[in-house]
CSV table of C-alpha atoms in Angstrom, one decimal:
chain,number,residue,atom,x,y,z
A,1,UNK,CA,-66.1,-37.6,10.3
A,2,UNK,CA,-63.3,-38.9,8.1
A,3,UNK,CA,-63.6,-42.4,6.9
A,4,UNK,CA,-60.6,-44.8,6.9
A,5,UNK,CA,-59.9,-44.6,3.2
A,6,UNK,CA,-59.6,-40.8,3.3
A,7,UNK,CA,-57.4,-41.0,6.4
A,8,UNK,CA,-55.1,-43.5,4.5
A,9,UNK,CA,-54.9,-41.2,1.5
A,10,UNK,CA,-54.1,-38.2,3.7
A,11,UNK,CA,-51.3,-40.2,5.5
A,12,UNK,CA,-49.9,-41.3,2.1
A,13,UNK,CA,-49.9,-37.7,0.8
A,14,UNK,CA,-48.3,-36.4,3.9
A,15,UNK,CA,-45.6,-39.2,3.8
A,16,UNK,CA,-44.9,-38.5,0.1
A,17,UNK,CA,-44.6,-34.7,0.8
A,18,UNK,CA,-42.2,-35.4,3.8
A,19,UNK,CA,-40.1,-37.8,1.6
A,20,UNK,CA,-40.0,-35.2,-1.2
A,21,UNK,CA,-39.0,-32.4,1.2
A,22,UNK,CA,-36.3,-34.7,2.7
A,23,UNK,CA,-34.9,-35.5,-0.7
A,24,UNK,CA,-34.7,-31.8,-1.6
A,25,UNK,CA,-33.1,-31.0,1.7
A,26,UNK,CA,-30.6,-33.8,1.3
A,27,UNK,CA,-29.7,-32.7,-2.3
A,28,UNK,CA,-29.2,-29.1,-1.0
A,29,UNK,CA,-26.9,-30.3,1.8
A,30,UNK,CA,-25.0,-32.4,-0.7
A,31,UNK,CA,-24.5,-29.5,-3.2
A,32,UNK,CA,-23.7,-26.8,-0.6
A,33,UNK,CA,-21.5,-28.8,1.7
A,34,UNK,CA,-20.2,-31.9,-0.2
A,35,UNK,CA,-19.7,-30.2,-3.6
A,36,UNK,CA,-18.9,-26.7,-2.4
A,37,UNK,CA,-15.3,-26.5,-3.7
A,38,UNK,CA,-16.0,-28.0,-7.1
A,39,UNK,CA,-19.0,-25.8,-7.7
A,40,UNK,CA,-17.3,-22.7,-6.4
A,41,UNK,CA,-14.4,-23.1,-8.8
A,42,UNK,CA,-16.8,-23.8,-11.7
A,43,UNK,CA,-18.8,-20.7,-10.9
A,44,UNK,CA,-15.7,-18.5,-10.8
A,45,UNK,CA,-14.5,-20.0,-14.1
A,46,UNK,CA,-17.8,-19.3,-15.8
A,47,UNK,CA,-18.3,-15.7,-14.4
A,48,UNK,CA,-14.8,-14.3,-14.2
A,49,UNK,CA,-13.0,-13.1,-17.3
A,50,UNK,CA,-10.2,-10.7,-17.6
A,51,UNK,CA,-10.7,-8.4,-20.6
A,52,UNK,CA,-8.6,-5.4,-21.4
A,53,UNK,CA,-10.9,-2.5,-22.6
A,54,UNK,CA,-9.3,0.4,-24.2
A,55,UNK,CA,-11.8,3.3,-24.1
A,56,UNK,CA,-11.9,5.7,-27.1
A,57,UNK,CA,-12.2,9.3,-26.2
A,58,UNK,CA,-14.5,11.3,-28.3
A,59,UNK,CA,-13.6,14.4,-30.2
A,60,UNK,CA,-14.5,17.9,-28.9
A,61,UNK,CA,-16.8,19.6,-31.4
A,62,UNK,CA,-18.1,23.1,-31.8
A,63,UNK,CA,-21.8,23.8,-32.2
A,64,UNK,CA,-21.6,23.4,-36.0
A,65,UNK,CA,-20.1,19.9,-35.6
A,66,UNK,CA,-16.5,20.8,-36.6
A,67,UNK,CA,-13.8,19.0,-34.6
A,68,UNK,CA,-11.9,21.3,-32.2
A,69,UNK,CA,-9.8,18.6,-30.6
A,70,UNK,CA,-9.4,14.9,-30.9
A,71,UNK,CA,-7.4,12.2,-29.3
A,72,UNK,CA,-4.6,10.6,-31.3
A,73,UNK,CA,-2.9,7.5,-29.8
A,74,UNK,CA,0.8,8.2,-29.3
A,75,UNK,CA,3.5,6.5,-27.2
A,76,UNK,CA,5.4,8.3,-24.5
A,77,UNK,CA,8.4,7.3,-22.3
A,78,UNK,CA,8.3,7.9,-18.5
A,79,UNK,CA,10.0,6.5,-15.5
A,80,UNK,CA,10.1,6.5,-11.7
A,81,UNK,CA,13.3,8.2,-10.6
A,82,UNK,CA,13.1,6.5,-7.2
A,83,UNK,CA,13.5,3.1,-8.8
A,84,UNK,CA,16.5,4.0,-10.9
A,85,UNK,CA,19.7,2.9,-9.2
A,86,UNK,CA,22.2,4.9,-11.3
A,87,UNK,CA,21.0,8.1,-13.0
A,88,UNK,CA,24.2,8.3,-15.1
A,89,UNK,CA,23.7,4.9,-16.7
A,90,UNK,CA,20.0,5.5,-17.3
A,91,UNK,CA,20.6,8.9,-18.9
A,92,UNK,CA,23.2,7.3,-21.2
A,93,UNK,CA,21.0,4.5,-22.3
A,94,UNK,CA,17.8,6.6,-22.8
A,95,UNK,CA,19.5,9.5,-24.5
A,96,UNK,CA,21.1,7.1,-27.1
A,97,UNK,CA,17.8,5.3,-27.8
A,98,UNK,CA,15.5,8.4,-27.8
A,99,UNK,CA,17.9,10.9,-29.4
A,100,UNK,CA,17.7,13.5,-26.6
A,101,UNK,CA,20.4,15.5,-24.8
A,102,UNK,CA,22.1,13.3,-22.1
A,103,UNK,CA,23.1,16.2,-19.8
A,104,UNK,CA,19.5,17.6,-19.8
A,105,UNK,CA,18.1,14.2,-19.1
A,106,UNK,CA,20.6,13.6,-16.3
A,107,UNK,CA,19.8,17.0,-14.7
A,108,UNK,CA,16.0,16.2,-14.9
A,109,UNK,CA,16.6,12.8,-13.3
A,110,UNK,CA,18.6,14.2,-10.5
A,111,UNK,CA,16.1,17.0,-9.8
A,112,UNK,CA,13.1,14.6,-9.7
A,113,UNK,CA,15.1,12.1,-7.7
A,114,UNK,CA,16.0,14.8,-5.1
A,115,UNK,CA,12.4,16.0,-4.9
A,116,UNK,CA,11.2,12.5,-4.2
A,117,UNK,CA,8.8,12.5,-7.1
A,118,UNK,CA,7.8,9.1,-8.5
A,119,UNK,CA,7.2,10.2,-12.1
A,120,UNK,CA,9.2,11.8,-14.9
A,121,UNK,CA,8.3,12.3,-18.5
A,122,UNK,CA,11.5,11.4,-20.5
A,123,UNK,CA,10.0,12.0,-23.9
A,124,UNK,CA,6.5,12.4,-25.2
A,125,UNK,CA,5.2,11.5,-28.6
A,126,UNK,CA,7.9,8.9,-29.5
A,127,UNK,CA,7.8,6.9,-32.6
A,128,UNK,CA,6.8,3.2,-32.6
A,129,UNK,CA,10.4,2.2,-33.1
A,130,UNK,CA,11.7,4.3,-30.1
A,131,UNK,CA,8.9,2.9,-27.9
């Protein structure tokens, strides 16, 4: 049978394990319930970052490695005709800045506005100053 000294040691060990488990459980409750808002904000701050990544497109090459086509960054001007309140004013402003024919631009704006399209290229490959 188990003597008294071994029984006391066993009780002490079980008591220490219960206290240890209770301390861990109490700490978990404190962190997950008591500190939830603070820790949640801190976690989002550490893990969330907004970074703009501009992907580079590769050149198309033939089997000998000569470039057939490559991407060149250029600016273009487009607009949504459904959001333009006055086509005449918009055509006047844009034609002056971009150096394009006002009547042609006004006609394109009216056609795209009548079709209900939400996109119109005004001028492609504009200079940096025009953009």
